């Protein structure tokens, strides 16, 4: 058995990003735990909102959850920017995370549009 959200490429990318986020957050030095915690929570919010959105019965509700997931993805990108500026994120890993986030945001942006557009 599989759930409808598991068939979506955007969901698979979001879970892949979550794993990357947990690994990156684990390497954050002492004193920056707040940043690691926020990154993990925002990264988890993406696939959770996608899954919940798929389960909604109205198009407006689905789009609202997809928009929430997109906002969390953009938050993750900003956190990666901050971590890089502070010198606490591996540049290559942050770039990989941002590339994945860009793809996620693009897919979610399309899902947020009303049908027929």
mmCIF file with all atom_site columns, C-alpha atoms in Angstrom:
data_model
loop_
_atom_site.group_PDB
_atom_site.id
_atom_site.type_symbol
_atom_site.label_atom_id
_atom_site.label_alt_id
_atom_site.label_comp_id
_atom_site.label_asym_id
_atom_site.label_entity_id
_atom_site.label_seq_id
_atom_site.pdbx_PDB_ins_code
_atom_site.Cartn_x
_atom_site.Cartn_y
_atom_site.Cartn_z
_atom_site.occupancy
_atom_site.B_iso_or_equiv
_atom_site.pdbx_formal_charge
_atom_site.auth_seq_id
_atom_site.auth_comp_id
_atom_site.auth_asym_id
_atom_site.auth_atom_id
_atom_site.pdbx_PDB_model_num
ATOM 1   C CA . UNK A 1 1   ? 0.000   0.000  0.000   1.00 0.00 ? 1   UNK A CA 1
ATOM 2   C CA . UNK A 1 2   ? 1.185   3.514  -0.684  1.00 0.00 ? 2   UNK A CA 1
ATOM 3   C CA . UNK A 1 3   ? -0.279  6.908  -0.007  1.00 0.00 ? 3   UNK A CA 1
ATOM 4   C CA . UNK A 1 4   ? -0.983  9.468  -2.733  1.00 0.00 ? 4   UNK A CA 1
ATOM 5   C CA . UNK A 1 5   ? 1.627   11.930 -1.426  1.00 0.00 ? 5   UNK A CA 1
ATOM 6   C CA . UNK A 1 6   ? 4.354   9.274  -1.712  1.00 0.00 ? 6   UNK A CA 1
ATOM 7   C CA . UNK A 1 7   ? 3.871   9.240  -5.482  1.00 0.00 ? 7   UNK A CA 1
ATOM 8   C CA . UNK A 1 8   ? 4.694   12.941 -5.845  1.00 0.00 ? 8   UNK A CA 1
ATOM 9   C CA . UNK A 1 9   ? 8.196   13.917 -6.952  1.00 0.00 ? 9   UNK A CA 1
ATOM 10  C CA . UNK A 1 10  ? 7.981   17.044 -4.800  1.00 0.00 ? 10  UNK A CA 1
ATOM 11  C CA . UNK A 1 11  ? 7.327   14.893 -1.717  1.00 0.00 ? 11  UNK A CA 1
ATOM 12  C CA . UNK A 1 12  ? 10.306  12.651 -2.504  1.00 0.00 ? 12  UNK A CA 1
ATOM 13  C CA . UNK A 1 13  ? 12.521  15.720 -2.948  1.00 0.00 ? 13  UNK A CA 1
ATOM 14  C CA . UNK A 1 14  ? 11.200  17.206 0.305   1.00 0.00 ? 14  UNK A CA 1
ATOM 15  C CA . UNK A 1 15  ? 12.020  14.067 2.283   1.00 0.00 ? 15  UNK A CA 1
ATOM 16  C CA . UNK A 1 16  ? 15.466  13.941 0.657   1.00 0.00 ? 16  UNK A CA 1
ATOM 17  C CA . UNK A 1 17  ? 16.009  17.547 1.738   1.00 0.00 ? 17  UNK A CA 1
ATOM 18  C CA . UNK A 1 18  ? 14.837  16.734 5.270   1.00 0.00 ? 18  UNK A CA 1
ATOM 19  C CA . UNK A 1 19  ? 17.506  14.021 5.577   1.00 0.00 ? 19  UNK A CA 1
ATOM 20  C CA . UNK A 1 20  ? 20.122  16.480 4.309   1.00 0.00 ? 20  UNK A CA 1
ATOM 21  C CA . UNK A 1 21  ? 18.885  19.098 6.803   1.00 0.00 ? 21  UNK A CA 1
ATOM 22  C CA . UNK A 1 22  ? 19.160  16.713 9.751   1.00 0.00 ? 22  UNK A CA 1
ATOM 23  C CA . UNK A 1 23  ? 22.712  15.822 8.727   1.00 0.00 ? 23  UNK A CA 1
ATOM 24  C CA . UNK A 1 24  ? 23.715  19.463 8.251   1.00 0.00 ? 24  UNK A CA 1
ATOM 25  C CA . UNK A 1 25  ? 22.094  20.479 11.532  1.00 0.00 ? 25  UNK A CA 1
ATOM 26  C CA . UNK A 1 26  ? 24.038  17.781 13.362  1.00 0.00 ? 26  UNK A CA 1
ATOM 27  C CA . UNK A 1 27  ? 27.276  19.523 12.383  1.00 0.00 ? 27  UNK A CA 1
ATOM 28  C CA . UNK A 1 28  ? 26.295  22.961 13.681  1.00 0.00 ? 28  UNK A CA 1
ATOM 29  C CA . UNK A 1 29  ? 28.727  24.055 16.393  1.00 0.00 ? 29  UNK A CA 1
ATOM 30  C CA . UNK A 1 30  ? 27.804  24.721 19.988  1.00 0.00 ? 30  UNK A CA 1
ATOM 31  C CA . UNK A 1 31  ? 26.102  28.059 20.481  1.00 0.00 ? 31  UNK A CA 1
ATOM 32  C CA . UNK A 1 32  ? 24.102  27.817 17.248  1.00 0.00 ? 32  UNK A CA 1
ATOM 33  C CA . UNK A 1 33  ? 21.601  25.185 18.353  1.00 0.00 ? 33  UNK A CA 1
ATOM 34  C CA . UNK A 1 34  ? 18.731  27.600 17.743  1.00 0.00 ? 34  UNK A CA 1
ATOM 35  C CA . UNK A 1 35  ? 19.647  27.689 14.046  1.00 0.00 ? 35  UNK A CA 1
ATOM 36  C CA . UNK A 1 36  ? 19.922  23.905 13.774  1.00 0.00 ? 36  UNK A CA 1
ATOM 37  C CA . UNK A 1 37  ? 16.583  23.459 15.537  1.00 0.00 ? 37  UNK A CA 1
ATOM 38  C CA . UNK A 1 38  ? 14.819  25.974 13.296  1.00 0.00 ? 38  UNK A CA 1
ATOM 39  C CA . UNK A 1 39  ? 16.298  24.347 10.191  1.00 0.00 ? 39  UNK A CA 1
ATOM 40  C CA . UNK A 1 40  ? 15.163  20.860 11.221  1.00 0.00 ? 40  UNK A CA 1
ATOM 41  C CA . UNK A 1 41  ? 11.642  22.096 12.016  1.00 0.00 ? 41  UNK A CA 1
ATOM 42  C CA . UNK A 1 42  ? 11.289  24.067 8.775   1.00 0.00 ? 42  UNK A CA 1
ATOM 43  C CA . UNK A 1 43  ? 12.681  21.153 6.742   1.00 0.00 ? 43  UNK A CA 1
ATOM 44  C CA . UNK A 1 44  ? 10.211  18.714 8.312   1.00 0.00 ? 44  UNK A CA 1
ATOM 45  C CA . UNK A 1 45  ? 7.354   21.138 7.694   1.00 0.00 ? 45  UNK A CA 1
ATOM 46  C CA . UNK A 1 46  ? 7.801   20.820 3.920   1.00 0.00 ? 46  UNK A CA 1
ATOM 47  C CA . UNK A 1 47  ? 6.904   17.119 3.486   1.00 0.00 ? 47  UNK A CA 1
ATOM 48  C CA . UNK A 1 48  ? 4.322   17.278 6.282   1.00 0.00 ? 48  UNK A CA 1
ATOM 49  C CA . UNK A 1 49  ? 2.442   20.124 4.582   1.00 0.00 ? 49  UNK A CA 1
ATOM 50  C CA . UNK A 1 50  ? 2.632   18.359 1.216   1.00 0.00 ? 50  UNK A CA 1
ATOM 51  C CA . UNK A 1 51  ? 1.207   15.158 2.693   1.00 0.00 ? 51  UNK A CA 1
ATOM 52  C CA . UNK A 1 52  ? -1.534  17.010 4.523   1.00 0.00 ? 52  UNK A CA 1
ATOM 53  C CA . UNK A 1 53  ? -2.364  19.041 1.426   1.00 0.00 ? 53  UNK A CA 1
ATOM 54  C CA . UNK A 1 54  ? -2.785  15.925 -0.699  1.00 0.00 ? 54  UNK A CA 1
ATOM 55  C CA . UNK A 1 55  ? -5.328  14.684 1.832   1.00 0.00 ? 55  UNK A CA 1
ATOM 56  C CA . UNK A 1 56  ? -7.537  17.751 1.593   1.00 0.00 ? 56  UNK A CA 1
ATOM 57  C CA . UNK A 1 57  ? -10.740 17.517 -0.403  1.00 0.00 ? 57  UNK A CA 1
ATOM 58  C CA . UNK A 1 58  ? -10.947 21.063 -1.754  1.00 0.00 ? 58  UNK A CA 1
ATOM 59  C CA . UNK A 1 59  ? -8.539  22.625 -4.211  1.00 0.00 ? 59  UNK A CA 1
ATOM 60  C CA . UNK A 1 60  ? -8.284  25.796 -2.100  1.00 0.00 ? 60  UNK A CA 1
ATOM 61  C CA . UNK A 1 61  ? -7.270  23.777 0.979   1.00 0.00 ? 61  UNK A CA 1
ATOM 62  C CA . UNK A 1 62  ? -4.677  21.822 -1.026  1.00 0.00 ? 62  UNK A CA 1
ATOM 63  C CA . UNK A 1 63  ? -3.168  25.011 -2.421  1.00 0.00 ? 63  UNK A CA 1
ATOM 64  C CA . UNK A 1 64  ? -3.025  26.547 1.067   1.00 0.00 ? 64  UNK A CA 1
ATOM 65  C CA . UNK A 1 65  ? -0.960  23.615 2.359   1.00 0.00 ? 65  UNK A CA 1
ATOM 66  C CA . UNK A 1 66  ? 1.283   23.634 -0.706  1.00 0.00 ? 66  UNK A CA 1
ATOM 67  C CA . UNK A 1 67  ? 1.846   27.357 -0.152  1.00 0.00 ? 67  UNK A CA 1
ATOM 68  C CA . UNK A 1 68  ? 2.792   26.616 3.464   1.00 0.00 ? 68  UNK A CA 1
ATOM 69  C CA . UNK A 1 69  ? 5.265   23.993 2.292   1.00 0.00 ? 69  UNK A CA 1
ATOM 70  C CA . UNK A 1 70  ? 6.705   26.483 -0.203  1.00 0.00 ? 70  UNK A CA 1
ATOM 71  C CA . UNK A 1 71  ? 7.126   29.060 2.559   1.00 0.00 ? 71  UNK A CA 1
ATOM 72  C CA . UNK A 1 72  ? 8.965   26.524 4.707   1.00 0.00 ? 72  UNK A CA 1
ATOM 73  C CA . UNK A 1 73  ? 11.244  25.663 1.776   1.00 0.00 ? 73  UNK A CA 1
ATOM 74  C CA . UNK A 1 74  ? 12.102  29.333 1.345   1.00 0.00 ? 74  UNK A CA 1
ATOM 75  C CA . UNK A 1 75  ? 12.734  29.583 5.088   1.00 0.00 ? 75  UNK A CA 1
ATOM 76  C CA . UNK A 1 76  ? 15.177  26.686 4.801   1.00 0.00 ? 76  UNK A CA 1
ATOM 77  C CA . UNK A 1 77  ? 17.023  28.488 1.994   1.00 0.00 ? 77  UNK A CA 1
ATOM 78  C CA . UNK A 1 78  ? 17.325  31.604 4.173   1.00 0.00 ? 78  UNK A CA 1
ATOM 79  C CA . UNK A 1 79  ? 18.641  29.511 7.074   1.00 0.00 ? 79  UNK A CA 1
ATOM 80  C CA . UNK A 1 80  ? 21.265  28.013 4.785   1.00 0.00 ? 80  UNK A CA 1
ATOM 81  C CA . UNK A 1 81  ? 22.256  31.530 3.696   1.00 0.00 ? 81  UNK A CA 1
ATOM 82  C CA . UNK A 1 82  ? 22.624  32.610 7.334   1.00 0.00 ? 82  UNK A CA 1
ATOM 83  C CA . UNK A 1 83  ? 24.617  29.499 8.239   1.00 0.00 ? 83  UNK A CA 1
ATOM 84  C CA . UNK A 1 84  ? 26.935  30.072 5.312   1.00 0.00 ? 84  UNK A CA 1
ATOM 85  C CA . UNK A 1 85  ? 27.436  33.757 6.203   1.00 0.00 ? 85  UNK A CA 1
ATOM 86  C CA . UNK A 1 86  ? 28.236  32.750 9.779   1.00 0.00 ? 86  UNK A CA 1
ATOM 87  C CA . UNK A 1 87  ? 30.749  30.222 8.484   1.00 0.00 ? 87  UNK A CA 1
ATOM 88  C CA . UNK A 1 88  ? 29.030  27.282 10.177  1.00 0.00 ? 88  UNK A CA 1
ATOM 89  C CA . UNK A 1 89  ? 27.755  25.450 7.083   1.00 0.00 ? 89  UNK A CA 1
ATOM 90  C CA . UNK A 1 90  ? 29.786  23.411 4.645   1.00 0.00 ? 90  UNK A CA 1
ATOM 91  C CA . UNK A 1 91  ? 29.588  25.437 1.421   1.00 0.00 ? 91  UNK A CA 1
ATOM 92  C CA . UNK A 1 92  ? 29.156  22.384 -0.819  1.00 0.00 ? 92  UNK A CA 1
ATOM 93  C CA . UNK A 1 93  ? 26.442  20.816 1.342   1.00 0.00 ? 93  UNK A CA 1
ATOM 94  C CA . UNK A 1 94  ? 24.611  24.160 1.604   1.00 0.00 ? 94  UNK A CA 1
ATOM 95  C CA . UNK A 1 95  ? 24.738  24.535 -2.194  1.00 0.00 ? 95  UNK A CA 1
ATOM 96  C CA . UNK A 1 96  ? 23.303  21.026 -2.633  1.00 0.00 ? 96  UNK A CA 1
ATOM 97  C CA . UNK A 1 97  ? 20.540  21.845 -0.168  1.00 0.00 ? 97  UNK A CA 1
ATOM 98  C CA . UNK A 1 98  ? 19.689  25.096 -1.914  1.00 0.00 ? 98  UNK A CA 1
ATOM 99  C CA . UNK A 1 99  ? 19.607  23.410 -5.331  1.00 0.00 ? 99  UNK A CA 1
ATOM 100 C CA . UNK A 1 100 ? 17.137  20.859 -3.999  1.00 0.00 ? 100 UNK A CA 1
ATOM 101 C CA . UNK A 1 101 ? 15.089  23.610 -2.347  1.00 0.00 ? 101 UNK A CA 1
ATOM 102 C CA . UNK A 1 102 ? 14.943  25.553 -5.596  1.00 0.00 ? 102 UNK A CA 1
ATOM 103 C CA . UNK A 1 103 ? 13.492  22.503 -7.330  1.00 0.00 ? 103 UNK A CA 1
ATOM 104 C CA . UNK A 1 104 ? 11.002  21.988 -4.497  1.00 0.00 ? 104 UNK A CA 1
ATOM 105 C CA . UNK A 1 105 ? 9.868   25.633 -4.627  1.00 0.00 ? 105 UNK A CA 1
ATOM 106 C CA . UNK A 1 106 ? 9.380   25.430 -8.398  1.00 0.00 ? 106 UNK A CA 1
ATOM 107 C CA . UNK A 1 107 ? 7.192   22.327 -8.112  1.00 0.00 ? 107 UNK A CA 1
ATOM 108 C CA . UNK A 1 108 ? 5.192   23.745 -5.199  1.00 0.00 ? 108 UNK A CA 1
ATOM 109 C CA . UNK A 1 109 ? 4.670   27.018 -7.057  1.00 0.00 ? 109 UNK A CA 1
ATOM 110 C CA . UNK A 1 110 ? 3.001   25.080 -9.856  1.00 0.00 ? 110 UNK A CA 1
ATOM 111 C CA . UNK A 1 111 ? 0.850   23.163 -7.369  1.00 0.00 ? 111 UNK A CA 1
ATOM 112 C CA . UNK A 1 112 ? -0.313  26.447 -5.832  1.00 0.00 ? 112 UNK A CA 1
ATOM 113 C CA . UNK A 1 113 ? -1.799  27.662 -9.096  1.00 0.00 ? 113 UNK A CA 1
ATOM 114 C CA . UNK A 1 114 ? -5.517  27.153 -9.729  1.00 0.00 ? 114 UNK A CA 1
ATOM 115 C CA . UNK A 1 115 ? -6.244  24.299 -12.133 1.00 0.00 ? 115 UNK A CA 1
ATOM 116 C CA . UNK A 1 116 ? -6.312  25.335 -15.775 1.00 0.00 ? 116 UNK A CA 1
ATOM 117 C CA . UNK A 1 117 ? -3.546  27.933 -15.424 1.00 0.00 ? 117 UNK A CA 1
#
